[in-house]
Structures are given as structure tokens and as C-alpha cells.
Coordinates of C-alpha atoms in Angstrom, one line a residue:
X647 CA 16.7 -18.9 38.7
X648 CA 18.0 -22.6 37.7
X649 CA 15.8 -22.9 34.8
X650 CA 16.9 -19.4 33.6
X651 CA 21.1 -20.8 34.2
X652 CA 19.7 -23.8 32.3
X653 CA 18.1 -22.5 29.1
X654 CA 21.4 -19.6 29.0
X655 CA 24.1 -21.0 26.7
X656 CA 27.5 -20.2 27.6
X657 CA 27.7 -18.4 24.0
X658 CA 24.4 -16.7 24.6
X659 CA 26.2 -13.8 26.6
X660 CA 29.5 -13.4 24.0
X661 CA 27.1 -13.4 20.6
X662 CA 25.3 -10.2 22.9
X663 CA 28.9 -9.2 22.8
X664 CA 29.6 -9.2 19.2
X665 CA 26.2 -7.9 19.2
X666 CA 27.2 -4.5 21.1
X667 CA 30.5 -4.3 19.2
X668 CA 29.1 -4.4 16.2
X669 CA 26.6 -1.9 16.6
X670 CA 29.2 0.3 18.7
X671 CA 31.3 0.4 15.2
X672 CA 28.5 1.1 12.9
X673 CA 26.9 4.0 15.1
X674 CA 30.8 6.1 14.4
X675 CA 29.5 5.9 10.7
X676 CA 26.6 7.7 11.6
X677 CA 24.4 4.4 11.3
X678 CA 21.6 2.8 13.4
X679 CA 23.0 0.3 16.1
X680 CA 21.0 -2.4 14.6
X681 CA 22.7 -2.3 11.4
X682 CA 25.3 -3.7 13.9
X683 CA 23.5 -6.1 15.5
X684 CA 22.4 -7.7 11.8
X685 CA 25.9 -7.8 10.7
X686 CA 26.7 -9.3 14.0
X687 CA 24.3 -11.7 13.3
X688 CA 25.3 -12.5 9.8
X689 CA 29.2 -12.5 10.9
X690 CA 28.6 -14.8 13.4
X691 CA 26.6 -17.8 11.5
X692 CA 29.1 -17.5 8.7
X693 CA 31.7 -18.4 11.7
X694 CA 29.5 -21.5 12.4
X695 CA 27.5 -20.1 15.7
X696 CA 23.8 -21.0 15.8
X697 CA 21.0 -19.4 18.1
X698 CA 19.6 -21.2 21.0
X699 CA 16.3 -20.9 23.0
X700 CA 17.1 -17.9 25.1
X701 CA 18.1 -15.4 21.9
X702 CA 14.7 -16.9 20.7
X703 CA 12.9 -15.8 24.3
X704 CA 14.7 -12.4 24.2
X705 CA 14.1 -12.0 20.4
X706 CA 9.9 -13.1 20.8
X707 CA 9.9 -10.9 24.0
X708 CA 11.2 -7.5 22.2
X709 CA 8.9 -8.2 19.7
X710 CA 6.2 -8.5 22.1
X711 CA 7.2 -5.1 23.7
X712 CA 7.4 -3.5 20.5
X713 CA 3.9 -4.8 19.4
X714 CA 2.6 -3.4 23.1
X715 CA 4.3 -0.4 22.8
X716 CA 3.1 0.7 19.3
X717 CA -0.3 -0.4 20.7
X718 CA 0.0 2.5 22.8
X719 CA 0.3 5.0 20.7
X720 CA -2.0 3.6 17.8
X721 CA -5.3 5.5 17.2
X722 CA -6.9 2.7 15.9
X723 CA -9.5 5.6 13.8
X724 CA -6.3 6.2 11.9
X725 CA -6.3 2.9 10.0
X726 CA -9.8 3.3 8.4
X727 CA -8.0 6.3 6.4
X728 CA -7.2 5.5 2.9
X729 CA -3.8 7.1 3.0
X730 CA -3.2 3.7 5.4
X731 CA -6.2 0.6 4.1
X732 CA -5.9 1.8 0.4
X733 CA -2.3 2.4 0.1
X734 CA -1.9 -1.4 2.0
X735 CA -4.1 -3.4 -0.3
X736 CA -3.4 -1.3 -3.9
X737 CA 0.8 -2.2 -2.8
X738 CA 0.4 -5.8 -1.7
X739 CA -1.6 -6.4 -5.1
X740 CA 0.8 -4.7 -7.1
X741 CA 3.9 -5.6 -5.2
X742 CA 3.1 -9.5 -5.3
X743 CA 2.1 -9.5 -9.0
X744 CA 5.8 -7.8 -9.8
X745 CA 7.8 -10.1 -7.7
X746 CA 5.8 -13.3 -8.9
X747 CA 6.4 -12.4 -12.6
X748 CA 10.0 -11.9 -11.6
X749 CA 10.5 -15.0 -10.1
X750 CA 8.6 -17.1 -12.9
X751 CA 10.3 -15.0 -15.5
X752 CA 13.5 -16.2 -13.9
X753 CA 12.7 -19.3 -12.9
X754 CA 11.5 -19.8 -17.2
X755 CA 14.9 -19.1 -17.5
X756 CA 16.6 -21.9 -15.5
X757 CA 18.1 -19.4 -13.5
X758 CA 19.4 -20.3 -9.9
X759 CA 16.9 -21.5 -7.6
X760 CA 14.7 -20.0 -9.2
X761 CA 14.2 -23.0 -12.0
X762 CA 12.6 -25.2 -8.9
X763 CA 9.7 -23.2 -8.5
X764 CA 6.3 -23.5 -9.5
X765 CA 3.4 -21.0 -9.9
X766 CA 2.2 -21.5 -6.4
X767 CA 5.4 -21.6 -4.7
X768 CA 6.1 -18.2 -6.6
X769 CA 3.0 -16.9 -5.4
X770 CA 4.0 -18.0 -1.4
X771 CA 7.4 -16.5 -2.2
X772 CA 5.9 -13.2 -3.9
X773 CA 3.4 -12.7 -1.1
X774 CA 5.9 -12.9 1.9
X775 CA 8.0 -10.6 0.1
X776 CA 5.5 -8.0 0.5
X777 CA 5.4 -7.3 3.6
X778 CA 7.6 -4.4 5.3
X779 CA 9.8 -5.1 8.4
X780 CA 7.6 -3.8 11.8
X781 CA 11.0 -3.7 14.2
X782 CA 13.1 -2.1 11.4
X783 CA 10.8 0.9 10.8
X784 CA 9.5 1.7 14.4
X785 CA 13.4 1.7 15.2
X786 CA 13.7 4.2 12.6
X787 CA 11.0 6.7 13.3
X788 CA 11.9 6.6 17.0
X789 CA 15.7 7.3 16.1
X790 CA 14.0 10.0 13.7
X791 CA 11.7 11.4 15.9
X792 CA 9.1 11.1 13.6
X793 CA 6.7 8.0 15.0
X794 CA 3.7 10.8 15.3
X795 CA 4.7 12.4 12.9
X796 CA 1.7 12.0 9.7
X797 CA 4.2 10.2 7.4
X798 CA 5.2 8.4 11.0
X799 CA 1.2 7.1 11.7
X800 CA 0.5 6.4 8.0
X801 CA 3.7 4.1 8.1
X802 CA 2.8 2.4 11.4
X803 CA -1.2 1.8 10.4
X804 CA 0.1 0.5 6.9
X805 CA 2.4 -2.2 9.0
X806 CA -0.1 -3.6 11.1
X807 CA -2.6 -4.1 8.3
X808 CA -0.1 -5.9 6.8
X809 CA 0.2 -8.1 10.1
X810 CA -3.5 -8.7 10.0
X811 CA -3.1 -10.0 6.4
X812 CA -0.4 -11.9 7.8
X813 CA -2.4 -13.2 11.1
X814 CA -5.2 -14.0 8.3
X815 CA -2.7 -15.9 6.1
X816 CA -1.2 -18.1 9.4
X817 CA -4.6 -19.0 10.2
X818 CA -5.7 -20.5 7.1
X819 CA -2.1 -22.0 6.1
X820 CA -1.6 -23.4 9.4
X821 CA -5.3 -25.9 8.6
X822 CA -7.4 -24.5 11.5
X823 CA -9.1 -21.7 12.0
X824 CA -9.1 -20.1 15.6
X825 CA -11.2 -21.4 18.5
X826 CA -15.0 -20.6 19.0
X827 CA -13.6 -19.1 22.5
X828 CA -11.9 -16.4 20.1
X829 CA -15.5 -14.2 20.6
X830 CA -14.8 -14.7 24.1
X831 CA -11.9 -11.8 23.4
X832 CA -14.5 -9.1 22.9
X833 CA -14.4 -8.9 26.6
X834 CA -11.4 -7.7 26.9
X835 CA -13.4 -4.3 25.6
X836 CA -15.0 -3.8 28.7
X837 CA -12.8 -4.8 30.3
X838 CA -10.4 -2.2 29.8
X839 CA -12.0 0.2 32.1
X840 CA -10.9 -2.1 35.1
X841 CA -7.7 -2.5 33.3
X842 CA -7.3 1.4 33.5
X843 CA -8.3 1.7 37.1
X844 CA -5.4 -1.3 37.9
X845 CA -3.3 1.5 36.2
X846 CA -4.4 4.2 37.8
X847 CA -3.0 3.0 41.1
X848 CA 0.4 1.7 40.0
X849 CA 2.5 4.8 40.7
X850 CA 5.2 5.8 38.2
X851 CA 7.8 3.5 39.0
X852 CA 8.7 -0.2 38.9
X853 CA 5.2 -1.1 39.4
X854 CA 4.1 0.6 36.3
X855 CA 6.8 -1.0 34.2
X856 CA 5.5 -4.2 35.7
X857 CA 1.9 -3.9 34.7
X858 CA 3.1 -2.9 31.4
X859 CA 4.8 -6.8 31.1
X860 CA 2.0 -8.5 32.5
X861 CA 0.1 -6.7 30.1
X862 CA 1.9 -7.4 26.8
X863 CA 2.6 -11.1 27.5
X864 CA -0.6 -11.6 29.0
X865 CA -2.4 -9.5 26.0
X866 CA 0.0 -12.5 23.6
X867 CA -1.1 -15.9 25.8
X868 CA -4.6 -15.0 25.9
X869 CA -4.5 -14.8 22.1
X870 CA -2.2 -17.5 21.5
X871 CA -4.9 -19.1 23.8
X872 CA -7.6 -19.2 21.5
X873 CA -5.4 -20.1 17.9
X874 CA -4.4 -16.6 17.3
X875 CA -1.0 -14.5 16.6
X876 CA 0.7 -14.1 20.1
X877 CA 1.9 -10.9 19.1
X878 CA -1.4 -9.7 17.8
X879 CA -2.7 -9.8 21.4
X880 CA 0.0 -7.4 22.7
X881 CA -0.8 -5.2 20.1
X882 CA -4.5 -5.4 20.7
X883 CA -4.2 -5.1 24.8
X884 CA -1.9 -1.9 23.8
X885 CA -4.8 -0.3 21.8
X886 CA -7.3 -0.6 24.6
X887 CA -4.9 1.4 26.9
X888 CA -3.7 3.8 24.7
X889 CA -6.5 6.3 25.9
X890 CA -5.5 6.2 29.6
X891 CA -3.1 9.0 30.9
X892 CA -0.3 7.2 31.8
X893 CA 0.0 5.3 28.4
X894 CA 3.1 7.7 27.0
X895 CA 4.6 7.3 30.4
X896 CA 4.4 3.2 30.1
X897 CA 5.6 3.5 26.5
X898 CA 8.6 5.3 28.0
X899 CA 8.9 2.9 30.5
X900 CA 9.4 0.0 28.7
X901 CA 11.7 1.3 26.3
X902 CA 15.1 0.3 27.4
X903 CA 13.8 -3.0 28.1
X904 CA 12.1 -3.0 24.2
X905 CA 15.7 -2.4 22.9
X906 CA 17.6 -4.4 24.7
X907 CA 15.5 -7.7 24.0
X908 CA 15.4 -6.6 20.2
X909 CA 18.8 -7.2 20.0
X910 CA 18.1 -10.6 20.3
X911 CA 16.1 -10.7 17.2
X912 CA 18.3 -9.0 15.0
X913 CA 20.7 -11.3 16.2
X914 CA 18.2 -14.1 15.2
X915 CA 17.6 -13.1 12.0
X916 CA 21.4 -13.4 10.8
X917 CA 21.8 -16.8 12.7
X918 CA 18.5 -18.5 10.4
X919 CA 20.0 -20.3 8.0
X920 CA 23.8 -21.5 6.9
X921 CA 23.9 -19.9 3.6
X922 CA 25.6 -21.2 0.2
X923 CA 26.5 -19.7 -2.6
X924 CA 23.4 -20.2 -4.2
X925 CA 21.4 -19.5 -1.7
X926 CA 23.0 -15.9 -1.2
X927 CA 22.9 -15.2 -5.3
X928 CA 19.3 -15.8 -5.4
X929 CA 18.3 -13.5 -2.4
X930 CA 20.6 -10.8 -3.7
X931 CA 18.6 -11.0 -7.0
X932 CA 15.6 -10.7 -5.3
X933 CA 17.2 -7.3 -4.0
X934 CA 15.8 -5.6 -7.4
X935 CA 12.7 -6.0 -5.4
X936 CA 13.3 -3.3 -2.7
X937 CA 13.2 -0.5 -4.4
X938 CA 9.9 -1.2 -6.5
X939 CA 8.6 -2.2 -3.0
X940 CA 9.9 1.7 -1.7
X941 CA 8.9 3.6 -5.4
X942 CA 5.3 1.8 -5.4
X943 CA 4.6 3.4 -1.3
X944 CA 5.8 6.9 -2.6
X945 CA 3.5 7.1 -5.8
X946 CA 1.0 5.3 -3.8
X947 CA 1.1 7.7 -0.5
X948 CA 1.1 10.5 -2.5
X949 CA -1.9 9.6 -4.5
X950 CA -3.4 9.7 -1.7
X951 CA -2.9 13.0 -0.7
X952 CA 0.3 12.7 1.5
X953 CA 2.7 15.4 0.8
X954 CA 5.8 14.7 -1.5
X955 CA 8.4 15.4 1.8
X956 CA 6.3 12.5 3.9
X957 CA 5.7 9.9 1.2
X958 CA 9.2 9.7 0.5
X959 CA 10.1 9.0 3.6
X960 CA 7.6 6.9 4.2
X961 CA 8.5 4.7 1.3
X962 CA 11.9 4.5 2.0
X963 CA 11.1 3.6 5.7
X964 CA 9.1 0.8 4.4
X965 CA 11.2 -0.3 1.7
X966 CA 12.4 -3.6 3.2
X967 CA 11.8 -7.3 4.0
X968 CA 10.2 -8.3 7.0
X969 CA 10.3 -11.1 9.5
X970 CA 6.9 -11.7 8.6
X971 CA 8.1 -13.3 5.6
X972 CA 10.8 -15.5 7.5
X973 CA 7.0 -17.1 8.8
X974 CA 5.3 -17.0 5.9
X975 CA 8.6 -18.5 4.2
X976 CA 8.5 -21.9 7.2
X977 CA 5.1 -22.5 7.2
X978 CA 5.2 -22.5 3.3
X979 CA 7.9 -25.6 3.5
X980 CA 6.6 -27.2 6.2
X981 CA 3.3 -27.7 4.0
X982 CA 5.6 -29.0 0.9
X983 CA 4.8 -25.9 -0.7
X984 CA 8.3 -24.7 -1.2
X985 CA 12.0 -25.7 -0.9
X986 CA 13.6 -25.5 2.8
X987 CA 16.8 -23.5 0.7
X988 CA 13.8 -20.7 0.6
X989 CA 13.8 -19.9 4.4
X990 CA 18.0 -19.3 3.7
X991 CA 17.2 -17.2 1.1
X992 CA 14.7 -15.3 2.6
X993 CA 16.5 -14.8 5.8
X994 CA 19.3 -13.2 3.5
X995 CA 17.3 -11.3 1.5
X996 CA 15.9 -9.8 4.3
X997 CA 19.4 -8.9 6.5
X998 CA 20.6 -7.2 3.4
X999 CA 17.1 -5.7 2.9
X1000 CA 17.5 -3.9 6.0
X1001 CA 20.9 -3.4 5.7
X1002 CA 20.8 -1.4 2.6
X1003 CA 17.5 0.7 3.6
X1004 CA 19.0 1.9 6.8
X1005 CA 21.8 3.3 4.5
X1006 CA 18.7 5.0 2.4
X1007 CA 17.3 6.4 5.3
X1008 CA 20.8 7.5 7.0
X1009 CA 21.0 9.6 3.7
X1010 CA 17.4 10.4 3.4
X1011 CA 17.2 14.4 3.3
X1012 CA 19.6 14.0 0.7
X1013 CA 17.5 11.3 -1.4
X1014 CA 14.4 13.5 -0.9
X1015 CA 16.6 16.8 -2.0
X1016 CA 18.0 15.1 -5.1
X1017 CA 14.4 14.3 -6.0
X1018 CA 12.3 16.7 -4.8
X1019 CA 11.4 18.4 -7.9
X1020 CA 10.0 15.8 -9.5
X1021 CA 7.7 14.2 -6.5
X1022 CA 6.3 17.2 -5.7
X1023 CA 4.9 17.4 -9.5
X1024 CA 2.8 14.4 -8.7
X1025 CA 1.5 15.6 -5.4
X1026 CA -2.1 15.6 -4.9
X1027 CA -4.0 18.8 -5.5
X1028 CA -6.0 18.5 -2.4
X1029 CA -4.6 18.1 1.4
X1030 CA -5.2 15.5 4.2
X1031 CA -6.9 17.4 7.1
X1032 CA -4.6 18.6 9.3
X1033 CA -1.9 19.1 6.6
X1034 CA -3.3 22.3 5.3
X1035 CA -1.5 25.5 4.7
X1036 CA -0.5 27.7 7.9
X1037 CA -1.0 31.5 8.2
X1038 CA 1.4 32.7 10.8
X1039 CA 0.2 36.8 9.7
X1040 CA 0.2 38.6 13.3
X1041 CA 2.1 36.1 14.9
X1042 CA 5.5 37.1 16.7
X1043 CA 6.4 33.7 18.6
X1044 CA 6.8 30.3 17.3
X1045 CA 6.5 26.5 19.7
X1046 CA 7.6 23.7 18.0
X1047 CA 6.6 20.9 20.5
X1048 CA 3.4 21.6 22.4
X1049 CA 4.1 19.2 25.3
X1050 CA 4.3 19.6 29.0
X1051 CA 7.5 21.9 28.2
X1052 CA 6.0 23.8 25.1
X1053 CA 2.5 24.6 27.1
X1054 CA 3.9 25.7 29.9
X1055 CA 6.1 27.9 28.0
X1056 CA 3.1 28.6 25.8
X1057 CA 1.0 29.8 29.1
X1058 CA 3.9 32.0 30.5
X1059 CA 4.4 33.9 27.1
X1060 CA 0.5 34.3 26.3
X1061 CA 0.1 37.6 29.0
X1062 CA 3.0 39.4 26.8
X1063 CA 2.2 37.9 23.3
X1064 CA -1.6 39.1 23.2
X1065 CA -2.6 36.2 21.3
X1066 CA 0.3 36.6 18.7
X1067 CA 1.6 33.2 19.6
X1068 CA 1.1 29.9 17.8
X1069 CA 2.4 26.5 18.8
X1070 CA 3.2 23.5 16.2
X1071 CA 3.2 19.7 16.7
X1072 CA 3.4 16.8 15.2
X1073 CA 1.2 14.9 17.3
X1074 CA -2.8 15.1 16.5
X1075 CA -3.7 14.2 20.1
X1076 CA -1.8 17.1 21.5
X1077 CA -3.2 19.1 19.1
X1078 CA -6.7 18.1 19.5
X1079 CA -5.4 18.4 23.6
X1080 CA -4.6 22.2 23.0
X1081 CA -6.8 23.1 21.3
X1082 CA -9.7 21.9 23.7
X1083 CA -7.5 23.9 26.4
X1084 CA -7.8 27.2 24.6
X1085 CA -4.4 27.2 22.6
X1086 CA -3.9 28.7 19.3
X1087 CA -1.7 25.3 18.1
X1088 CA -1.9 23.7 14.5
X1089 CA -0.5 20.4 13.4
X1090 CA 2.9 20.4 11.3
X1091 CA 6.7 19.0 11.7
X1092 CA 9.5 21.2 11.7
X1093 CA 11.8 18.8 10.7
X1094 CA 9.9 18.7 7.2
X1095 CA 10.7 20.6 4.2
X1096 CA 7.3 20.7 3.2
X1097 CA 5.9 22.5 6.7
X1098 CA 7.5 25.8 5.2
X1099 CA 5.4 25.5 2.1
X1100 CA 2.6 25.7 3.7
X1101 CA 2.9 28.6 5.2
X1102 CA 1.0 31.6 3.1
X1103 CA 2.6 34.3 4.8
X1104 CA 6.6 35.5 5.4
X1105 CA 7.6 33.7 8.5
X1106 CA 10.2 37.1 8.4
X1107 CA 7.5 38.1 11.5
X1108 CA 8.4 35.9 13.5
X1109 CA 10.1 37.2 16.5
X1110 CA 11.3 34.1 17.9
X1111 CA 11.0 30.0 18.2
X1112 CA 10.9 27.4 20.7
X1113 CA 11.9 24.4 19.8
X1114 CA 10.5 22.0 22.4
X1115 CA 10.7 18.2 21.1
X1116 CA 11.0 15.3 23.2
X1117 CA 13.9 14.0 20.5
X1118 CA 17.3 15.6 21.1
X1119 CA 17.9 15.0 16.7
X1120 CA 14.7 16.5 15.8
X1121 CA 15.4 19.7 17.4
X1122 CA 18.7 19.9 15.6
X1123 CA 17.0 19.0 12.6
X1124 CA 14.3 21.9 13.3
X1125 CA 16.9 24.3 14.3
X1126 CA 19.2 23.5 10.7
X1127 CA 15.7 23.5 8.9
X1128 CA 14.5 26.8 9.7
X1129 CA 18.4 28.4 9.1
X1130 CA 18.4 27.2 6.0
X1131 CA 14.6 28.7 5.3
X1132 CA 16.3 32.1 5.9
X1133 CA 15.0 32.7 9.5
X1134 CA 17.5 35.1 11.2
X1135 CA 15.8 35.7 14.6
X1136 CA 16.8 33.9 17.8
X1137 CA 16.2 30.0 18.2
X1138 CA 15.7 28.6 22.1
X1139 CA 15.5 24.9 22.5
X1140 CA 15.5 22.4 25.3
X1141 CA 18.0 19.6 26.1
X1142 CA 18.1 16.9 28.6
X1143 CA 22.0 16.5 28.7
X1144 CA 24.8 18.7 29.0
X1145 CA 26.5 17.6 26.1
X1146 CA 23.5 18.1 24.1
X1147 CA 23.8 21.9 24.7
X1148 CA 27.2 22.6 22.6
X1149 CA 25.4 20.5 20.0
X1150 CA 22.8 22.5 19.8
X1151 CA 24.6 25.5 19.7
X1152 CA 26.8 24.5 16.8
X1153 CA 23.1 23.6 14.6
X1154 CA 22.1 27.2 14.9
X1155 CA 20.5 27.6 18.2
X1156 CA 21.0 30.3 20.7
X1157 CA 20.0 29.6 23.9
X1158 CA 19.6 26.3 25.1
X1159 CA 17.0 25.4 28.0
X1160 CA 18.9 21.9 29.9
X1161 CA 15.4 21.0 31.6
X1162 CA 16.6 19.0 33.8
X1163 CA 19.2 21.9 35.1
X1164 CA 16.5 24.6 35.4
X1165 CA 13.9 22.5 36.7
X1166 CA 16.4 22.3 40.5
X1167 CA 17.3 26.3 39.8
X1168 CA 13.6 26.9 39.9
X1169 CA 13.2 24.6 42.6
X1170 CA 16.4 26.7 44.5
X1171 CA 14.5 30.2 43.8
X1172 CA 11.0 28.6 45.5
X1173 CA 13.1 27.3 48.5
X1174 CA 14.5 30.7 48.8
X1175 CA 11.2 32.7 48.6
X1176 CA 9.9 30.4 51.7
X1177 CA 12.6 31.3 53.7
X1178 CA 12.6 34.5 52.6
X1179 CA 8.8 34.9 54.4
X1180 CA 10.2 32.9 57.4
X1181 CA 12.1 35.4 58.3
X1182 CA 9.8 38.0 57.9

């Protein structure tokens, strides 16, 4: 506990302060916390604070978590799609060969700090442009209730093939390659099935939450071990438990602790560099570059047969800087091959990056409606499997959310439906999971415009829907989606919290199911029906 007294500046707990504050403020304007937290940031070095080395622990640790945690949900399958490796390599091509005529164009020009610049320190600067901010759009799509969403997993596997590109770049920038004993990693695929029965016998409490650090920061030193991304071992370590039952549960687990420890790096972030007025001009030029970065992933994504609704979210999800560049950015001037104003200027252009696209994707649905006409002109033809139209004909009762909740619902109702029910989700391994179990359940989002397009007949049949999502905003999203669709016919949904229930109410739904509530009521009515034969 010294050590940990020792390496906590007396600061470190009132910048956490601002931190909270800020993000307190922003959310009554309807806008992510860490908008907040990056304005806190920013606030705060422009007032003269500076980071110290436990912001950097907490920052490196949420981004470990984060790494870990999308590890577990990652279907690693999903990346050899070419909605996900095409879309990454076509962008980064295109994307770097935009933003290094723009900066040599400029720089031709004598304009800012632009004029220092070279053709390979263009190209540096180009490339770590490119890449999209990890923590910023995993944020998002939690917030959104959209991370399994197919827009959601096309998102995440285009970031992390952007981090191996990265990973591959550090290597070969940094002069060494990674150890011989990197091979000696492969055994960490067996290995898993020991890993898995460690897991098995951790419970559900504190233990598991424990093996899920041990896990991540293990997964990073063993890597970091052998010359390789820290970062990319968490990830990796995540992967090879995301089979196991317990994996959503762990993800769960660590949560909190994810988002509490990312404050620290948005904090980070707006504490990297003292900025001048130079400095800030020439990253807010480069802020021409966002949305080209966010147009390119919506014509791309749709090209590849994602529909118009999801590849407009998608870009605008990805439509920012990342800290990846920030790396790409320091290792670039401590080689000579740029100036150290750069890593200012990149740290700028990267808060107001994220700034500006969480404003985008506050206002998203009404982006996408403003637009909608013309993107879906230049959707593909042809659908993604899974993605294909829906015929509801027959069908009287509607799941959204084919969970623990949504099954069990689904397996009550199925006696008195006569197989006129059909369940929706947004997940392709609950699907697959219901489908193996004998449910009638297809894959589609509620929340998206585009799910009532594809189904090819009146959903006036329907008698009534279930909303059953984990995400407290995606069922009011659901609920508003299908008013305005012209359904008329009762809406039940769950909630976890009583004040969820008037919320609910007031979006168009008409009973409300407070799980938590009905789960001791049915408790109560078994209790009652023991004592009941007691006393018989």
C-alpha cells in the first residue's frame, strides 16, 4: 500500500474530480460522459496541470480491460469477412493517400507547420491519421446498445485490424523484430482448455472478476514478454475465452472497473502536450480529415453489402482519430522522422476528433434520416447472410431480445402461439444458440430503420411484441421505432430499475416487466405453494 501512496499525486484525485464534473455537465446535454472527461482533460493542461504515473497506470489499465473485454465477445471468423479485411485495407489506402496529398499540398504552400514536412514525414503523419479511436467507438456501441449488432461487429473487427497494422508498424519502427520465443505463444492455444476449467471453478463473484485481471494483464506481460503489443495479448487471451460459458458474465464483470480506469485515459489524452497557437491551427486543419475518414467507411461498408442504416453508423462511429496515432506520432519523432510539435498536434487533433464525432453520433438518427434517401441508392443489390429479408406471414407474437429473458418468455408463450411466434436478435451466437434449441428466431435489430424493410409481409399481424434487450436505450429506441412504423398493438418490455418503467411508458410501451421485481413475486408465489402442501 506505500508504493501505491507513493506513485498517487496529491492532484491525481482532484484532476478525477474535474474529470467527473465534467462529464456530470455534458451528460444534461444528452452527451457521452467522456466528452466530459476529454474536455476535462483539455481544460485542465491549458490551466498548466500535467499527468503523472498513476493517470498513466489507470489510463494503460482501462485500456487493457477494454482490449480483454472486446476479446470476449470477438468471433475471431468474423474478421476474415470482407465487409471487415477489405473495407480495412481499401480505407487505410485511400485514407493515407488523401491526408498525405493534403498535408504536402499545404505544406507546398508554406502553410503552418505544415511547410516543415517532408514526403516521409507526411507519410508517418498520413498513416497515423488513419486509424479510428478503439475506446471511443466501443464506448459508443455499448452506450448504443449496438456492440453485436452487424454494423456493431463489422466496426469492432475493422478496429482491431487496424491494431494489427499498428502492432506490425511498432515492430518494425521500433528496429527489432519480436523474440524467437514469440512461437512459444501458440501454446497459449491449448492451453486454453485448462484456462477454461480454472474458470469453470471460480463461482460468479469476486473470484471471477479476479481471474478476469489476472487474465488480461497476464495475456499483456506475456506478450510484452516476447517484443510484442501489451495490449495485443489481452486482446488475444480474450479471444481464446470467448467460447467458454461464463465469458458474457466476466465481460459484465469487469465493466465498472473498464470505465472507471478509462477515465484515466481520456484524461491522458488532453494532458499530452501544452499547445500553441500553431500547434492548435494546424490540428484543426487537419479536422477536414474526419469526415472523408467517416464518408470513405460508409461507401466502403456499403459496397460491401452492408445495409445503408448500418454503414452510416458505422462510419460515423469510426469517424475519428485514435490513440494509436498519438504512438505512431512519438515513435515517429523519437526516430528524427518528424517534429516533436507533431505529438501536440496530434494529441489535439484527436480530442477534438472525438469531441466533434460524439456530437455526430448524439445526432445520428437524424444524420441517417436527413440522408437516407440518397445511401440507400448505393446499397448493394445483394445481402450479407443473416441480413436477409424476414417473412413474419402467420406470425402473431414478436421477441426482440432472445436472451435468458426472451427464451423463457419465448418457451411459456410457444403452447398458446402454435408455432406462430418468432423471436429477433441482434446477436449471431444467440441466434445460432436458438436455433440449435428448436426456436423459430432470425437475426435483425429493432433499433434499425432498415429491419422494417426487410420484412416482405404487413407486420399489421402481429398481435403483440416483447421487447427484451439487455440495454435499457435500445428498448426505447425499439419501442419509438416500431410506433413510428405504424404498429398499433400492445408493446411489453423489461426494465431493471424503477425509474426506467415511467420511461418506458412515456416511449410507447404498455406494460413494463421490472425483472428484478417479478423475479422475488415469483419467488413469493413458489414459497406460498410449499406451504400451501405443508399444510395439507
Amino acid at each position: 500500500m506505500e508504493s501505491l501512496d507513493i506513485s498517487i499525486d496529491y492532484r491525481d484525485p482532484a484532476w478525477i474530480a474535474v474529470a467527473f464534473l465534467s462529464g456530470l455537465a455534458v451528460r444534461q446535454i444528452s452527451l457521452p460522459p467522456m466528452v466530459g472527461f476529454l474536455i476535462a482533460g483539455f481544460v485542465l493542461h491549458l490551466l498548466g496541470a500535467e499527468d503523472g504515473p498513476f493517470l498513466r497506470a489507470v489510463a494503460d489499465m482501462g485500456v487493457t480491460l477494454l482490449l480483454f473485454t472486446i476479446g470476449l465477445k470477438l468471433r475471431v471468423n468474423t474478421l476474415f469477412r470482407p465487409e471487415i479485411w477489405a473495407t480495412t485495407t481499401i480505407h487505410m489506402a485511400l485514407s493515407v493517400g488523401f491526408a498525405l496529398s493534403f498535408i504536402l499540398t499545404l505544406g507546398w504552400a508554406g502553410f503552418l507547420l505544415f511547410s516543415e514536412v517532408n514526403f516521409g514525414s507526411a507519410l508517418i503523419a498520413a498513416f497515423a491519421l488513419s486509424f479510428s479511436s478503439t475506446v471511443f467507438a466501443v464506448k459508443i456501441l455499448e452506450d448504443r446498445g449496438s456492440l453485436m449488432s452487424r454494423y456493431g461487429q463489422a466496426a469492432i473487427g475493422i478496429l482491431i485490424m487496424q491494431d494489427i497494422a499498428a502492432v506490425v508498424f511498432l515492430a518494425f519502427s521500433s528496429g527489432k523484430l519480436p523474440s524467437l520465443w514469440t512461437f512459444a505463444l501458440l501454446a497459449l492455444i491449448p492451453a486454453r482448455h485448462l484456462l477454461a476449467s480454472i474458470m469453470d471453478r471460480t463461482g460468479h463473484g469476486e473470484l471471477l472478476a479476479i481471474f478476469g485481471f489476472s487474465m488480461a494483464l497476464g495475456g499483456a506481460s506475456l506478450f510484452e514478454l516476447v517484443g510484442m503489443k501489451g495490449d495485443l495479448g489481452a486482446l488475444a487471451v480474450g479471444v481464446l475465452l470467448s467460447h467458454h460459458a461464463k465469458a458474457k458474465q466476466l465481460s459484465n464483470n469487469l465493466m465498472t472497473f473498464k470505465d472507471v480506469f478509462l477515465v484515466g485515459f481520456f484524461l491522458t489524452i488532453g494532458l499530452t502536450g501544452l499547445p500553441t497557437w500553431e500547434t492548435a491551427a494546424t490540428a484543426l486543419v487537419l479536422m477536414i480529415l474526419i469526415p472523408v475518414k467517416a464518408v470513405l467507411f460508409v461507401i466502403l461498408l456499403q459496397r460491401f453489402r452492408v445495409r445503408a442504416h448500418g454503414a452510416a453508423f458505422g462510419g460515423l462511429v469510426l469517424g475519428n482519430d485514435s490513440e494509436f496515432g498519438l504512438i505512431v506520432v512519438a515513435i515517429a519523432i523519437g526516430t528524427g522522422w518528424l517534429q516533436p510539435e507533431w505529438l501536440t498536434v496530434v494529441a489535439i487533433s484527436l480530442c477534438a476528433s472525438l469531441i466533434l464525432s460524439s456530437f455526430f453520433n448524439v445526432y445520428a438518427n437524424s444524420i441517417y434520416n436527413r440522408f437516407h434517401s440518397g445511401l440507400t441508392r448505393l446499397e448493394s443489390p445483394r445481402r450479407l447472410p443473416g441480413d436477409e429479408d424476414i417473412d413474419l406471414g402467420g406470425h402473431r407474437f414478436l421477441i426482440f431480445g432472445m436472451g435468458r429473458v426472451g427464451r423463457a418468455a419465448y418457451d411459456e408463450m410457444r403452447e398458446h402461439a402454435r408455432g406462430m411466434i418468432v423471436g429477433i436478435d441482434l446477436d449471431e451466437a444467440q441466434v445460432e444458440r436458438n436455433l440449435k434449441e428448436g426456436r423459430n428466431v432470425v437475426l435483425g435489430d429493432a433499433t434499425n430503420p432498415e429491419f422494417w424493410s426487410r420484412l416482405i409481409t404487413p407486420h399489421q399481424e402481429i398481435e403483440m411484441i416483447l421487447v427484451a434487450t439487455p440495454n435499457h436505450s435500445t428498448n426505447i429506441e425499439a419501442a419509438n421505432r416500431m410506433r413510428e412504423r405504424g404498429y398499433k398493438g400492445p408493446i411489453v418490455s423489461t426494465a431493471l430499475y424503477p425509474d426506467q418503467e415511467q420511461e418506458l411508458h412515456d416511449n410507447g410501451v404498455d406494460e413494463v416487466f421490472n425483472i428484478y421485481e417479478e423475479a422475488g413475486s415469483g419467488a413469493a408465489k413458489r414459497m406460498r405453494a410449499l406451504l400451501g402442501g405443508q399444510e395439507t
